[in-house]
Rosetta silent file (secondary structure, phi, psi, omega in degrees, C-alpha in Angstrom):
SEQUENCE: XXXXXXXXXXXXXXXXXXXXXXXXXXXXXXXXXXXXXXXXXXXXXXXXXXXXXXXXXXXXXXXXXXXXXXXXXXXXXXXXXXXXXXXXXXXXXXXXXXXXXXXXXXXXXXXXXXXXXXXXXXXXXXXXXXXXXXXXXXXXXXXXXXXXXXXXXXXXXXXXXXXXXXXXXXXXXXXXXXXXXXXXXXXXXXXXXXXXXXXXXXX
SCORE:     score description
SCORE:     0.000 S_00000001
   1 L     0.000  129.494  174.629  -61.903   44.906    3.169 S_00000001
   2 L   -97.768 -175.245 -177.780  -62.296   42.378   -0.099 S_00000001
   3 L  -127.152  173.743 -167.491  -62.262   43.182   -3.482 S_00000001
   4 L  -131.240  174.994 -168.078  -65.713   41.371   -5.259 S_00000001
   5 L  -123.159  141.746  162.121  -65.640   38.898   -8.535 S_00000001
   6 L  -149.323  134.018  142.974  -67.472   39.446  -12.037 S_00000001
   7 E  -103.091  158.311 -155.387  -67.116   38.163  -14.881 S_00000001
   8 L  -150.526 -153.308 -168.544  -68.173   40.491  -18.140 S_00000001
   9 L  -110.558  144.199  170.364  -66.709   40.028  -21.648 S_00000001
  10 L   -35.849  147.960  171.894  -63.672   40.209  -23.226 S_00000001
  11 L   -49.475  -73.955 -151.669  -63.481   43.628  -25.386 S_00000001
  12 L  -121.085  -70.217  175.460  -62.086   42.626  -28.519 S_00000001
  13 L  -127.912  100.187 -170.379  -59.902   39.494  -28.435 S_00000001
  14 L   -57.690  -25.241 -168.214  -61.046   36.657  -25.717 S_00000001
  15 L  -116.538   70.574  157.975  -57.990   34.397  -26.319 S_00000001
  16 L   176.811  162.396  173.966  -54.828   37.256  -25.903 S_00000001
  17 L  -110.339 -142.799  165.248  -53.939   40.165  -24.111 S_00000001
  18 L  -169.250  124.184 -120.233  -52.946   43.394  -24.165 S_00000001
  19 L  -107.986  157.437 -177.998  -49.877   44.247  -24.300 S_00000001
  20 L  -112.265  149.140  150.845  -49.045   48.348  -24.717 S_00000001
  21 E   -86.566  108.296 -139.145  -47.230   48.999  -27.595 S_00000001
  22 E   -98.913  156.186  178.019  -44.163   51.718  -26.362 S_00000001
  23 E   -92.472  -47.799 -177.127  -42.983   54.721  -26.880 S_00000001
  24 E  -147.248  135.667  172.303  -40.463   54.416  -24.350 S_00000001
  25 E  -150.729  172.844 -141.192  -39.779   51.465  -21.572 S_00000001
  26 E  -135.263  164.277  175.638  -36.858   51.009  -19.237 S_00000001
  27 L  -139.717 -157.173 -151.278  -35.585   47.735  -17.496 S_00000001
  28 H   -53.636  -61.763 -166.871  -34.011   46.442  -13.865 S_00000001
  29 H   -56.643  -78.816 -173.985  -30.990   49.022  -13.840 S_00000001
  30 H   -33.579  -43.432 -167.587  -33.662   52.239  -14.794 S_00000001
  31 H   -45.488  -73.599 -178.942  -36.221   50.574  -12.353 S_00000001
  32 H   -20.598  -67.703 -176.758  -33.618   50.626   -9.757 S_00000001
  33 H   -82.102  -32.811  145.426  -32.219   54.020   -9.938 S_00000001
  34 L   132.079 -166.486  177.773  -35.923   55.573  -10.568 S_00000001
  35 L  -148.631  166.944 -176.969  -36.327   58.370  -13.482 S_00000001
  36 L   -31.640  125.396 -179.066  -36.583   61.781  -14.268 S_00000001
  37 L   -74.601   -8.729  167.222  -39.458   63.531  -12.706 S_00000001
  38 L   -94.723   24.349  173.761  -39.898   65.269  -15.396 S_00000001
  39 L  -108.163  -27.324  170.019  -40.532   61.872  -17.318 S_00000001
  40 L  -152.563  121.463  152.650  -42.436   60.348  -14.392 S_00000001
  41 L   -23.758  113.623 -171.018  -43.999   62.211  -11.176 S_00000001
  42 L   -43.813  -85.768 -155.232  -42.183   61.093   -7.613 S_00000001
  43 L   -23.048  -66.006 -126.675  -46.415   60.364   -6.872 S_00000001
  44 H  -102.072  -17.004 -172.047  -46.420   58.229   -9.830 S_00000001
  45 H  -106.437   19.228  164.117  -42.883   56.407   -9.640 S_00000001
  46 H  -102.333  -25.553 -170.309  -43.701   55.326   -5.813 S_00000001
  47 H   -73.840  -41.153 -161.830  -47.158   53.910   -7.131 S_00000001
  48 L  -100.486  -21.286 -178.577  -45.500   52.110   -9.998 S_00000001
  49 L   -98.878  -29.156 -151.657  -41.559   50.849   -8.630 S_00000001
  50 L   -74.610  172.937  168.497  -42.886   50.206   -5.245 S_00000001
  51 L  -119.689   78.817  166.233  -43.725   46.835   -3.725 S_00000001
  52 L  -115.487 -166.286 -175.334  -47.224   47.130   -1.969 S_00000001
  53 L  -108.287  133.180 -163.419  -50.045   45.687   -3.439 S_00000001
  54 H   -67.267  -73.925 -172.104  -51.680   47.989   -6.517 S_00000001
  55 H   -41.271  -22.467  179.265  -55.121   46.748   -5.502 S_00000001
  56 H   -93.142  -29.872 -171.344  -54.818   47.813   -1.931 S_00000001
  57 H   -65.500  -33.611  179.908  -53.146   50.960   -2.767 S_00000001
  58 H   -70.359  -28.774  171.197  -56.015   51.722   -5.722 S_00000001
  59 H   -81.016  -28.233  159.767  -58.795   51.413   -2.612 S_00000001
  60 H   -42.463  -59.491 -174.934  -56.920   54.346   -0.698 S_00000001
  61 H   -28.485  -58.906 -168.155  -56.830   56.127   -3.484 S_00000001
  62 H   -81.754  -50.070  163.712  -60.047   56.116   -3.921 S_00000001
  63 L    86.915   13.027  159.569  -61.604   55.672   -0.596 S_00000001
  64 L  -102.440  132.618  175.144  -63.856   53.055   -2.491 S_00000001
  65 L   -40.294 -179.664  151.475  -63.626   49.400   -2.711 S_00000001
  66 E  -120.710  150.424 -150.670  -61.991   47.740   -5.461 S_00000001
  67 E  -130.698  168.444 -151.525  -63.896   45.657   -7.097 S_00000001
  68 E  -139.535  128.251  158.574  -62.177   43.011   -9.693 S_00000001
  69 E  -104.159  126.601  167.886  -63.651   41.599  -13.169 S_00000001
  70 E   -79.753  133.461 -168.710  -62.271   38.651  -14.510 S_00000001
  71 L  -121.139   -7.673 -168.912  -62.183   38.840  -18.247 S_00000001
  72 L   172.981   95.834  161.211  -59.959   35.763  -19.428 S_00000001
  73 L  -114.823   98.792 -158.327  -58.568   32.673  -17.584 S_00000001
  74 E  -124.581  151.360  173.751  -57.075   30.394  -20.835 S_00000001
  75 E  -124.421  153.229 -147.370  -54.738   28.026  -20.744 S_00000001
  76 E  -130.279   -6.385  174.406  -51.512   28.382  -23.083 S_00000001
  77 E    71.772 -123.465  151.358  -49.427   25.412  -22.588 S_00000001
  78 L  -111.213   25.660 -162.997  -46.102   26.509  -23.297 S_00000001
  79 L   -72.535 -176.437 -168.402  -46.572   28.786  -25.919 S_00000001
  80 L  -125.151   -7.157  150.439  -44.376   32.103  -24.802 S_00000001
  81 L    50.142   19.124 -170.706  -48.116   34.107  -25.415 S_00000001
  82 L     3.702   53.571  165.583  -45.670   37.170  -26.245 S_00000001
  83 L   -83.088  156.912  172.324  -45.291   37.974  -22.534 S_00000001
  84 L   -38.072  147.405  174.014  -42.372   39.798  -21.164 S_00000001
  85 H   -36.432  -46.122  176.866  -39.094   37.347  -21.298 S_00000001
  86 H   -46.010  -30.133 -175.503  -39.409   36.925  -17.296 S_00000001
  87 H   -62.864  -16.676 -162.369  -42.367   34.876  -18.169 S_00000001
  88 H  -110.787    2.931  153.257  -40.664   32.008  -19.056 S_00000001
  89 L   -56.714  -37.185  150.974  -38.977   31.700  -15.959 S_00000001
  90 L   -52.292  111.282  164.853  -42.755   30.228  -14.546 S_00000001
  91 L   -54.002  147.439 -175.875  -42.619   26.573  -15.020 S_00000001
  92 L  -103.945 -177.069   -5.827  -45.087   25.562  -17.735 S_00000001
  93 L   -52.049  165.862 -153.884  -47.852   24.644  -18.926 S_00000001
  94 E  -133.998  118.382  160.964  -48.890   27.854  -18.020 S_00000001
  95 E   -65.756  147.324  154.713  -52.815   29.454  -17.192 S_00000001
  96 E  -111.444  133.245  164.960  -52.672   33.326  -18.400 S_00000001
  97 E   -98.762  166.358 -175.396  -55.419   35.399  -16.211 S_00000001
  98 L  -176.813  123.140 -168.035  -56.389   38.728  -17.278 S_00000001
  99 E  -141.305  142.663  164.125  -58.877   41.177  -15.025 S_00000001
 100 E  -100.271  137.591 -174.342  -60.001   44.480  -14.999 S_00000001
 101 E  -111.981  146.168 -170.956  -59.744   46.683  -11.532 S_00000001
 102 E  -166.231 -179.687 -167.935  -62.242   49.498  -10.907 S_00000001
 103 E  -101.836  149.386  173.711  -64.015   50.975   -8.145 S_00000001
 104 L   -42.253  -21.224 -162.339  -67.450   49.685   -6.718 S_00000001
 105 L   -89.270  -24.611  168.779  -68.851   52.510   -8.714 S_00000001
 106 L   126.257   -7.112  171.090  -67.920   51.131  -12.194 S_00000001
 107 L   -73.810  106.471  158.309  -64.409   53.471  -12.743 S_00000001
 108 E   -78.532  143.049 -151.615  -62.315   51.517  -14.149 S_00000001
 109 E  -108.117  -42.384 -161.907  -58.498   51.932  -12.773 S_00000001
 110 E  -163.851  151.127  169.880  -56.139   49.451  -14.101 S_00000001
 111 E  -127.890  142.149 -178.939  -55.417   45.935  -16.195 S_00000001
 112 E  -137.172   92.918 -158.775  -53.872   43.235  -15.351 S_00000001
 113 L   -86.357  119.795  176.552  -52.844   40.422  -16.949 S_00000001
 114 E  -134.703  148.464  153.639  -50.613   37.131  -14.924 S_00000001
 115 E  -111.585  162.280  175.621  -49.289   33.995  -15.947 S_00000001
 116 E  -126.518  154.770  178.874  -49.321   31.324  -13.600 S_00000001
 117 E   -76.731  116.116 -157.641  -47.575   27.056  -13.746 S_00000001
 118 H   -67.477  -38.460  178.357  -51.572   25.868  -14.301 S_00000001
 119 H   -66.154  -32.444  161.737  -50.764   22.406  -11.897 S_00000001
 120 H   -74.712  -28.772  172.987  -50.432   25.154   -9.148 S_00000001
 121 H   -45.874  -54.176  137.096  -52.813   27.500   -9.685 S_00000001
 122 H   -61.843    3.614  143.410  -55.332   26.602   -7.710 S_00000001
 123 H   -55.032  -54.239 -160.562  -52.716   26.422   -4.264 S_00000001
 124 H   -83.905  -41.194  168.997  -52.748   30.064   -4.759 S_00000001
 125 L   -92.147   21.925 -176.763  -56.095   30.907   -5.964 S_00000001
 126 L   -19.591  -31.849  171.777  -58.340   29.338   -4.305 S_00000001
 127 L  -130.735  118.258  157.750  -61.351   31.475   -4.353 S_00000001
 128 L   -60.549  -10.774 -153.415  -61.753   32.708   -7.952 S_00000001
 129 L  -121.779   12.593  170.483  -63.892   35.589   -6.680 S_00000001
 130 L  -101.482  174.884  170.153  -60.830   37.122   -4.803 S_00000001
 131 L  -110.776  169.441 -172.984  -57.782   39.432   -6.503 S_00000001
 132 H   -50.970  -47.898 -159.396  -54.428   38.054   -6.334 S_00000001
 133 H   -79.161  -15.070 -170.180  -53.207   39.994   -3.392 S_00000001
 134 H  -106.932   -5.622  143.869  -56.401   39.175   -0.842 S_00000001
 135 H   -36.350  -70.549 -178.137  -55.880   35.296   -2.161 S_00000001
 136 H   -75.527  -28.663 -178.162  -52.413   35.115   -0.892 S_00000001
 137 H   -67.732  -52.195  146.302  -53.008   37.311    2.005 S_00000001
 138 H    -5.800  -49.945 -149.208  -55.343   34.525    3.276 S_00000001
 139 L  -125.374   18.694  175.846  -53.003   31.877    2.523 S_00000001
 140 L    58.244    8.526 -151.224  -50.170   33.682    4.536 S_00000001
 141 L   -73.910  131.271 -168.106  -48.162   33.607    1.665 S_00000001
 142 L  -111.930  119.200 -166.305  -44.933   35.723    1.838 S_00000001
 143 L  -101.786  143.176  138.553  -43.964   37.369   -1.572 S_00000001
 144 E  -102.210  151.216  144.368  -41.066   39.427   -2.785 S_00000001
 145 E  -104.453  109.227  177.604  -42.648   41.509   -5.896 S_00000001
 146 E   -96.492   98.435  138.152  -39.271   42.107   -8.495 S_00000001
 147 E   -39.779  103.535  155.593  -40.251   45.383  -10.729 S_00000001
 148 E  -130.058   -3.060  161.514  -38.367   44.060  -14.012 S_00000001
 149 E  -161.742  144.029  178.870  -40.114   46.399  -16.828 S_00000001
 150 E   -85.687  119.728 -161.726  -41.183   49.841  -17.196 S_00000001
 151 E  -139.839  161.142  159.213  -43.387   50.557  -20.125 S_00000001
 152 E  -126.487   82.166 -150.253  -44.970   54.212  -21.665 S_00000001
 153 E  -146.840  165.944  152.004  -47.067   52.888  -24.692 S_00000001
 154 E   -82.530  176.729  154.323  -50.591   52.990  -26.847 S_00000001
 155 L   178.980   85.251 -170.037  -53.248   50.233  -26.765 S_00000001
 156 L   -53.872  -29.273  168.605  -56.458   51.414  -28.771 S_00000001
 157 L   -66.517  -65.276 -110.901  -57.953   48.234  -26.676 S_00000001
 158 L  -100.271  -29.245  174.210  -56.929   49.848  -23.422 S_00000001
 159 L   -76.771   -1.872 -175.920  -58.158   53.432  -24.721 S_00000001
 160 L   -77.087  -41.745 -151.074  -61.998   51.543  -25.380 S_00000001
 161 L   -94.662   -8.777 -158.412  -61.790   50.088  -21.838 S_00000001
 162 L  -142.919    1.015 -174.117  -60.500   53.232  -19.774 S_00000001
 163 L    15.338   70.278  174.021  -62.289   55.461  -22.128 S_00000001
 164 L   173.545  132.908 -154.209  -59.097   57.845  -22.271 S_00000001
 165 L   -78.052  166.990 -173.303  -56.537   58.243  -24.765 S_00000001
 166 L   -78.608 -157.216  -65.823  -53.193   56.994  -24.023 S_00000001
 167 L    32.668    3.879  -78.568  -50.291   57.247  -23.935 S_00000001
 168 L  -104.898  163.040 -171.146  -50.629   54.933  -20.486 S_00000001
 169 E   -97.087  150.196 -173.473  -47.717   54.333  -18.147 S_00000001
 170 E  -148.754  172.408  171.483  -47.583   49.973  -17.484 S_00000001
 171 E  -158.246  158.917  131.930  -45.429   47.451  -15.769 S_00000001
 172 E  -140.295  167.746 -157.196  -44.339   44.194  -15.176 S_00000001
 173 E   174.938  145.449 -153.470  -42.941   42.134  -12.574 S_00000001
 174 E   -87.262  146.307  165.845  -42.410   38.639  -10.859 S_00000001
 175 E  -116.229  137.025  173.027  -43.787   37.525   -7.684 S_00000001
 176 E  -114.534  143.219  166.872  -41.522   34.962   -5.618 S_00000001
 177 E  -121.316  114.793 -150.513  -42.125   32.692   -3.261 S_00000001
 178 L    42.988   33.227  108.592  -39.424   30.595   -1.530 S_00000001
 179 L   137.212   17.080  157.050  -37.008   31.925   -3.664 S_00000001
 180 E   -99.353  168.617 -169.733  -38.891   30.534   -6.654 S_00000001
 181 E   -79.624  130.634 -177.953  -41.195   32.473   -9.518 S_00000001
 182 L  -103.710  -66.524  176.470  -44.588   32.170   -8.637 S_00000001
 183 L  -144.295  128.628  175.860  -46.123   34.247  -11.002 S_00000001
 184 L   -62.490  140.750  164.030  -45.146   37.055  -13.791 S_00000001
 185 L  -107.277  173.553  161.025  -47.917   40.216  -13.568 S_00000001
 186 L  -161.575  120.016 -152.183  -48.092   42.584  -16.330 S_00000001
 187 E  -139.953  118.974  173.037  -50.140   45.797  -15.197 S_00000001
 188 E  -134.616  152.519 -171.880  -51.111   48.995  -16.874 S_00000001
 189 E  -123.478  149.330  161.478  -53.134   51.933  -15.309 S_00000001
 190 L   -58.563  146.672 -176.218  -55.466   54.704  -16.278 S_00000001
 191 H   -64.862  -30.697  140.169  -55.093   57.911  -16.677 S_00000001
 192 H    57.313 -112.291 -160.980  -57.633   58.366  -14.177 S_00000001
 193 H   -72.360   -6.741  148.611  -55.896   58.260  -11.371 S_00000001
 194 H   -22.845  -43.408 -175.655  -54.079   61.498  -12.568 S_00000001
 195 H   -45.444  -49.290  176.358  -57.245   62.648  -10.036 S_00000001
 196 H   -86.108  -44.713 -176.549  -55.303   61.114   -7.284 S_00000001
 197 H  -105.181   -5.275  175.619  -51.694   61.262   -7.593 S_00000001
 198 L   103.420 -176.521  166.983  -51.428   64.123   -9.759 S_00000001
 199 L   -73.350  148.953 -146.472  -50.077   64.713  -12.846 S_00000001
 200 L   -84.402  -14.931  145.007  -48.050   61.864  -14.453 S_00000001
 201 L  -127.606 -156.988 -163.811  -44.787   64.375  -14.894 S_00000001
 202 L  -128.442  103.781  179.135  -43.637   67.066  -13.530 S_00000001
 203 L   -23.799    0.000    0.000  -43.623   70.824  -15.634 S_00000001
């Protein structure tokens, strides 16, 4: 099973992303030990600390493909693009990508924003019209995914695009390859998926 390529339009603002602004977010140590359920749902903290791939896990869900837009591939030089800190661990100049994930049917699910070192990018990404994870699965690649932030936030863009108000639950988190940083993610999902995994705590 693939995921398919579109490209559509930017919302709001084509050259930046977006970023949640939080009510509450957590780092390595919280990641680690996992959090209350009644602050996050076991369903919802295996979907969000684990290390599978969100796109394959969002086609389970669903029992639909996932289907992938690309909304912004810019390149940023070295500017620090007020990405998580982790970001700067990726040698620069830097590409930032930024895609929306949704179901063949047009629900959208989740955003995702990566930077990548831009003299590399295409090693890994080889067919634009793939998602990250069925790119590298192609290409053999063997990943650790590092969970290094936790986020609970607004984003009035993210409530336009998911047409449902926030709060939303987000992440972000490094992919390595040969013990070096391949690429920083940053990921936030719709409420949604409440359908599927339940509610996001627990009464």
């Amino acid at each position: 099973m693939t995921a398919t390529f579109k490209v559509t339009e930017t919302l709001t603002r084509p050259t930046s992303w977006y970023a949640l602004t939080p009510i509450w977010q957590g780092g390595d140590a919280i990641i680690q030990l996992g959090l209350p359920h009644t602050q996050l749902a076991p369903t919802w903290q295996m979907f969000l600390l684990g290390d599978g791939s969100p796109t394959r896990h969002l086609q389970l869900l669903t029992g639909e493909k996932t289907e992938v837009d690309l909304i912004d591939m810019s390149a940023i030089g070295m500017d620090g693009d007020l990405a998580p800190e982790q970001m700067l661990v990726v040698p620069g100049p830097r590409i930032r990508r930024q895609v929306w994930l949704r179901t063949a049917s047009g629900q959208r699910l989740a955003y995702a924003c990566s930077w990548w070192e831009a003299s590399h990018v295409d090693d890994y990404l080889q067919n634009r019209s793939l998602p990250i994870w069925a790119s590298l699965e192609q290409l053999r690649t063997e990943l650790y995914r590092d969970v290094q932030g936790l986020y609970y936030g607004h984003s009035a863009q993210l409530e336009e695009a998911f047409r449902y108000k926030g709060p939303f639950w987000g992440r972000h988190y490094l992919f390595w390859h040969h013990k070096q940083p391949l690429t920083l993610i940053y990921e936030v999902f719709s409420p949604y998926l409440t359908k599927y995994l339940g509610n996001m705590q627990v009464e």
